Tab-separated table of C-alpha atoms in Angstrom:
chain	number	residue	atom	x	y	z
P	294	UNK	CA	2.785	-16.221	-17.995
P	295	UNK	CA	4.829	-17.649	-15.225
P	296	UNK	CA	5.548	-21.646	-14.882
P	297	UNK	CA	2.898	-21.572	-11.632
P	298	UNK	CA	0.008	-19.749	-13.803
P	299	UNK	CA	0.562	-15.999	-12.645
P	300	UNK	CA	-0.768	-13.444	-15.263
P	301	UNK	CA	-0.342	-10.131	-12.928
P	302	UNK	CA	0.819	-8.266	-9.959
P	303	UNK	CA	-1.099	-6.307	-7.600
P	304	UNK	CA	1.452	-4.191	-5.164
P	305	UNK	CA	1.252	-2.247	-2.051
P	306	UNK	CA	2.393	0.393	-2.454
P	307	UNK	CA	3.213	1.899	1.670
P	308	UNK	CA	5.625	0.225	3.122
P	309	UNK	CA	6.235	-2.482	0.233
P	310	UNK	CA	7.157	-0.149	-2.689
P	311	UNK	CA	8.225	2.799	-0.804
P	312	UNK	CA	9.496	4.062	3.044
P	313	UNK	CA	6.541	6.194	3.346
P	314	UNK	CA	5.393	5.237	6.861
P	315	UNK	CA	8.220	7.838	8.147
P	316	UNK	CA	6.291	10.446	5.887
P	317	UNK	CA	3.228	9.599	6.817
P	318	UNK	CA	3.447	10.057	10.664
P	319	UNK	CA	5.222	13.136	10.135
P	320	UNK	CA	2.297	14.634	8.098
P	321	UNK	CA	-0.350	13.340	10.967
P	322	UNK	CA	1.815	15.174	13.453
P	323	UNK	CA	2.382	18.408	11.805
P	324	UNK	CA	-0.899	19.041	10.400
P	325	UNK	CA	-2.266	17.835	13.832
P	326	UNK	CA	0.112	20.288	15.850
P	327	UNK	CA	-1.535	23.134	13.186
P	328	UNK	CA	-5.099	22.509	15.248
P	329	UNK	CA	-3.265	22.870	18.484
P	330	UNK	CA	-2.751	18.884	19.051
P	331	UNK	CA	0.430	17.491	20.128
P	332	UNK	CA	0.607	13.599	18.548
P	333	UNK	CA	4.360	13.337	19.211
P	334	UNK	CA	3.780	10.978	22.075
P	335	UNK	CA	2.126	8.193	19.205
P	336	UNK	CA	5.031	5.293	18.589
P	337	UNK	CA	6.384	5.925	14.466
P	338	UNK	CA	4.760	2.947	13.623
P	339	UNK	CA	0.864	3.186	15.272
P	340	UNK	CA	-0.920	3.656	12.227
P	341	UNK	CA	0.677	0.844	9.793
P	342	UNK	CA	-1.632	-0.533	7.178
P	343	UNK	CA	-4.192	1.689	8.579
P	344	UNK	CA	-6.906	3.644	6.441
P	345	UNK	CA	-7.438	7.333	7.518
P	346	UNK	CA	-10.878	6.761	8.278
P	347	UNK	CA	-10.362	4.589	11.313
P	348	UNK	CA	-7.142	6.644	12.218
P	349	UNK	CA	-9.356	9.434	12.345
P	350	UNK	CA	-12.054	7.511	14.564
P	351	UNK	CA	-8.776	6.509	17.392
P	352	UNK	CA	-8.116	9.935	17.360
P	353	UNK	CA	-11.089	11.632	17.394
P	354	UNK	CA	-11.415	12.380	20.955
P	355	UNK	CA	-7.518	14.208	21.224
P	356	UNK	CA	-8.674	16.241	18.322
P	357	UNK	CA	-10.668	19.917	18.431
P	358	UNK	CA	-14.392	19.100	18.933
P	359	UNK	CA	-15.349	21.160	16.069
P	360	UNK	CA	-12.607	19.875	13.515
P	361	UNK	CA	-13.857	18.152	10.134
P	362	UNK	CA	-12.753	14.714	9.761
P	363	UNK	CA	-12.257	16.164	5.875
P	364	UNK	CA	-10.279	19.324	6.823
P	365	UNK	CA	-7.757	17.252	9.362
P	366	UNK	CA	-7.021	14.748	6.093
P	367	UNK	CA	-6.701	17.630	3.586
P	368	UNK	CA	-4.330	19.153	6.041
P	369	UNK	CA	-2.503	15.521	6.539
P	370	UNK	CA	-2.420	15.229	2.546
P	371	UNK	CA	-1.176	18.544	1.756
P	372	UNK	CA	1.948	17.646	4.015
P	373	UNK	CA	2.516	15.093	2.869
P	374	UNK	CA	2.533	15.386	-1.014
P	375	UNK	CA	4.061	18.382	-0.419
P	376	UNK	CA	7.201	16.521	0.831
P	377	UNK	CA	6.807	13.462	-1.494
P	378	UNK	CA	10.208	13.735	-2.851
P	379	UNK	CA	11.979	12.643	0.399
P	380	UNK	CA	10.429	9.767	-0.405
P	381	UNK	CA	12.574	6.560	-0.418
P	382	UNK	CA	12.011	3.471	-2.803
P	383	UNK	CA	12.033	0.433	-1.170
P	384	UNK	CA	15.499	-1.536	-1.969
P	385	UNK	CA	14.672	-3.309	-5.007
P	386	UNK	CA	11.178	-1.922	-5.733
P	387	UNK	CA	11.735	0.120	-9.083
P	388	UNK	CA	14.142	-2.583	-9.934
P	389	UNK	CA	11.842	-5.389	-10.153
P	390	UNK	CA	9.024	-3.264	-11.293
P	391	UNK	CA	10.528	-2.875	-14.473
P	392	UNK	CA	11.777	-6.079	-14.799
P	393	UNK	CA	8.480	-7.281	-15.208
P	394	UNK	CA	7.399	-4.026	-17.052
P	395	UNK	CA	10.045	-5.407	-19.133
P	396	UNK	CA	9.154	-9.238	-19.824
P	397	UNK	CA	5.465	-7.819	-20.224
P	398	UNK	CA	3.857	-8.367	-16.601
P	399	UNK	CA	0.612	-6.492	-16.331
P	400	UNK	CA	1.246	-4.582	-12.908
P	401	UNK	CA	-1.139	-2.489	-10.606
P	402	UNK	CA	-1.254	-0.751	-7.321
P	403	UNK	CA	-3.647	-1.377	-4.603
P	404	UNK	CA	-3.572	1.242	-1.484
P	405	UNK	CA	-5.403	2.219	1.070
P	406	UNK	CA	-4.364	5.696	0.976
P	407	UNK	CA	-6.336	8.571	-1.039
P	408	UNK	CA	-6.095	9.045	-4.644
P	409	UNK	CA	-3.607	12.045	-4.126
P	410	UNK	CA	-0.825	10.474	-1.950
P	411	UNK	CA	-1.145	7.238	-4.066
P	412	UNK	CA	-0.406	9.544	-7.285
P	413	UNK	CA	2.504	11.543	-5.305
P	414	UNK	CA	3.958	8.036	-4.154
P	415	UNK	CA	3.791	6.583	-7.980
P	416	UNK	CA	5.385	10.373	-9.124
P	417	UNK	CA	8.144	10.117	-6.947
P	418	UNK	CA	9.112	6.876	-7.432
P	419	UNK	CA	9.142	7.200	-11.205
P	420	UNK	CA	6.678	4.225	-11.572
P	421	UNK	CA	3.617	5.419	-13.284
P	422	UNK	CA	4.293	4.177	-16.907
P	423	UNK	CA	4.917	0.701	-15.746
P	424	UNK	CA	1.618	0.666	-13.389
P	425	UNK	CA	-1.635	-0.038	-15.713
P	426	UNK	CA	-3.603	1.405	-13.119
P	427	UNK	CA	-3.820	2.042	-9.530
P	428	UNK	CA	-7.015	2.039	-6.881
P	429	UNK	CA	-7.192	4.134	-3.884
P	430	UNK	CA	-8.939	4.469	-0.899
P	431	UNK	CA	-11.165	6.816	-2.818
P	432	UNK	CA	-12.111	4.344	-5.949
P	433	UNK	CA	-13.826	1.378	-3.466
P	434	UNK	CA	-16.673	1.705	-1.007
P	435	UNK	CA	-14.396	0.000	1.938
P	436	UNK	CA	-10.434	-0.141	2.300
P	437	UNK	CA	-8.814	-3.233	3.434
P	438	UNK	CA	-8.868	-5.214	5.090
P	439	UNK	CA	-12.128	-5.382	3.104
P	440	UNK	CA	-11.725	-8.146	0.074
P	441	UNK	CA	-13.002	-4.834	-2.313
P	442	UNK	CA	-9.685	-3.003	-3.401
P	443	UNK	CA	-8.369	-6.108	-4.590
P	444	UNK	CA	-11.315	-8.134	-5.921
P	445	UNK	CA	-11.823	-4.687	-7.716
P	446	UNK	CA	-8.230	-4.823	-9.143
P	447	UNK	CA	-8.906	-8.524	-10.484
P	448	UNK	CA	-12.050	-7.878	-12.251
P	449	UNK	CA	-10.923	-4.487	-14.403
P	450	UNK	CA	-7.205	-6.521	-15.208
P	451	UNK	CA	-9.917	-9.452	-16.073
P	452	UNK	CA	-7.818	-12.092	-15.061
P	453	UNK	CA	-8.581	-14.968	-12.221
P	454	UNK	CA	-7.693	-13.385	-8.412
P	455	UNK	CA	-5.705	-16.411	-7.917
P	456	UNK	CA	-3.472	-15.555	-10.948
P	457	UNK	CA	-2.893	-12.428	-9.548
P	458	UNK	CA	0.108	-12.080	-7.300
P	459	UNK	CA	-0.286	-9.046	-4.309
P	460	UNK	CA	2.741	-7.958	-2.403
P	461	UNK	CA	1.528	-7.243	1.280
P	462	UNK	CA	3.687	-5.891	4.081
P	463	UNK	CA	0.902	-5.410	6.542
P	464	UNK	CA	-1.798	-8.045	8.088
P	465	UNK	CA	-4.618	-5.365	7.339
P	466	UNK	CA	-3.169	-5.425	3.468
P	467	UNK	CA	-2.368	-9.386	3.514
P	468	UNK	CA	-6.039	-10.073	4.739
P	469	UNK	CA	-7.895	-8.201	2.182
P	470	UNK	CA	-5.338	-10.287	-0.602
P	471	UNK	CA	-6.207	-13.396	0.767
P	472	UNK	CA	-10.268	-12.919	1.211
P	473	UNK	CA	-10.155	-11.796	-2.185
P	474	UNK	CA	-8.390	-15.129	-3.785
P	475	UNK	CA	-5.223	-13.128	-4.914
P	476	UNK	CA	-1.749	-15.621	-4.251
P	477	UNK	CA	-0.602	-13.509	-1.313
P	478	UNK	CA	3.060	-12.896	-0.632
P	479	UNK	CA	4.192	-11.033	2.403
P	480	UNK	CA	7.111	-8.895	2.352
P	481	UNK	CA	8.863	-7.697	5.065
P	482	UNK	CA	6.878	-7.922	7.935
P	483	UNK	CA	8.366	-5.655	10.724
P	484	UNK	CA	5.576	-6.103	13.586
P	485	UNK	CA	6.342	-10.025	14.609
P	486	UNK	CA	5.406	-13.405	12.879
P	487	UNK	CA	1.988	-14.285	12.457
P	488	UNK	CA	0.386	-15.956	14.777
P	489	UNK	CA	-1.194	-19.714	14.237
P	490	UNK	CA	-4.980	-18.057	14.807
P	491	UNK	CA	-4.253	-15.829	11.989
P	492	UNK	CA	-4.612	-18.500	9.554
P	493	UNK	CA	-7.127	-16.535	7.177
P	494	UNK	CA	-3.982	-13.616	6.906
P	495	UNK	CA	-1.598	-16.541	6.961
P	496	UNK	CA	0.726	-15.642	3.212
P	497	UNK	CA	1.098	-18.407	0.195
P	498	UNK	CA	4.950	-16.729	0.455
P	499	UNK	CA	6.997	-14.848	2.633
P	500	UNK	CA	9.885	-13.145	0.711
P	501	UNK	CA	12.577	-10.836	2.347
P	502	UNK	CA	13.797	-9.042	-0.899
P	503	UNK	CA	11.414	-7.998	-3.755
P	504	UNK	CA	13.583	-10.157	-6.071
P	505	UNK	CA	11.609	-12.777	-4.707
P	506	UNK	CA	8.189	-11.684	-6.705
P	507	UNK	CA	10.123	-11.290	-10.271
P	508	UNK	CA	11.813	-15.103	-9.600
P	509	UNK	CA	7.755	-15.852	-9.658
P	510	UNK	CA	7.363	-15.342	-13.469
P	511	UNK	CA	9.279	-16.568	-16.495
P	512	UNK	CA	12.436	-13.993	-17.730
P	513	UNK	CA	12.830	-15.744	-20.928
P	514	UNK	CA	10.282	-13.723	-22.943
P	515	UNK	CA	11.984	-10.418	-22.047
P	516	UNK	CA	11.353	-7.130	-23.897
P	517	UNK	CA	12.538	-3.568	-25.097
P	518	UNK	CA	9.688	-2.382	-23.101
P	519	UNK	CA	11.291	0.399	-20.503
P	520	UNK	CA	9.503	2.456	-18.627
């Protein structure tokens, strides 16, 4: 337990654990261009923090009139895990991941990306021994920036959402943390400051390495645990 009370971490996992937002456009644009759609005019970036579902409803009308929403995302998915292993860790992600694996953290993942691509991310980073468990898009009724994925995370680690800490790089991701009590810290945020209105996705912390989250918990208890 760290000095300030925290018993657990909840982590992003796009974007704050690994550089999969390259990935990720490139999948929407192939298996878009396989329907005979051209997306290359959409900036790297336009879908950040974004579930599929509502990337699917801005792009519904520049996609075939007969296409399944299902059949576009299996197409997206199969790109994309199919090229998982050009998949870049974050600087400092695996790191500090088993660091606290190490002193005994409890650690989880919360996306908003299908169960697939959340397992492919965890397999190619090497992760998936230190990560108790991970929820997807597909495990809660509504993504973030819904309060569900993460109150969900709280109540099956058992512990008190405000002794959990999440690691957010998104507003979408940093909004669901903070309407569901979890001590939100945001990590690299690469689309401007937050703005004084935004005071309900406002972060408890704003850290620019992930050292930052292991200097919130104790290191003097540490283990032989690897992982």
């Amino acid at each position: 337990m760290s000095d300030a009370g925290f018993l657990a971490v909840a982590w992003d996992i796009d974007g704050t654990l690994v550089d999969s937002e390259p990935l990720h456009h490139r999948a929407l644009v192939a298996a878009s261009r396989g329907f005979g759609v051209d997306l290359s005019d959409l900036p790297d970036m336009a879908f950040r923090g974004v579930h599929m579902g509502d990337v699917w409803k801005l792009l519904r009308s520049r996609l075939p009139q007969g296409l399944a929403e299902q059949e576009w995302l299996d197409a997206i998915n199969r790109h994309y895990i199919e090229n998982r292993h050009s998949l870049q860790a974050v600087p400092g992600a695996i790191e500090t991941i088993r660091m606290l694996a190490d002193i005994g953290i409890p650690q989880v993942c919360v996306s908003n990306s299908c169960r697939a691509v959340v397992d492919a991310n965890l397999d190619a980073m090497g992760i998936s021994s230190c990560i108790r468990f991970s929820i997807s898009l597909d495990d809660v009724a509504e993504g973030k920036p819904s309060p569900m994925p993460y109150r969900n995370a709280a109540e099956r680690l058992g512990f008190s959402p405000a002794s959990i800490v999440a690691i957010e790089d998104s507003r979408t991701g940093l909004a669901s943390a903070r309407a569901a009590g979890l001590y939100s810290v945001l990590f690299n945020m690469q689309d401007g400051g937050l703005q004084e209105e935004d005071t309900h996705r406002r972060p408890d912390l704003t850290i620019d390495a992930l050292a930052g989250v292991a200097a919130l918990f104790s290191t003097g208890n540490a283990t032989s645990h690897t992982c």
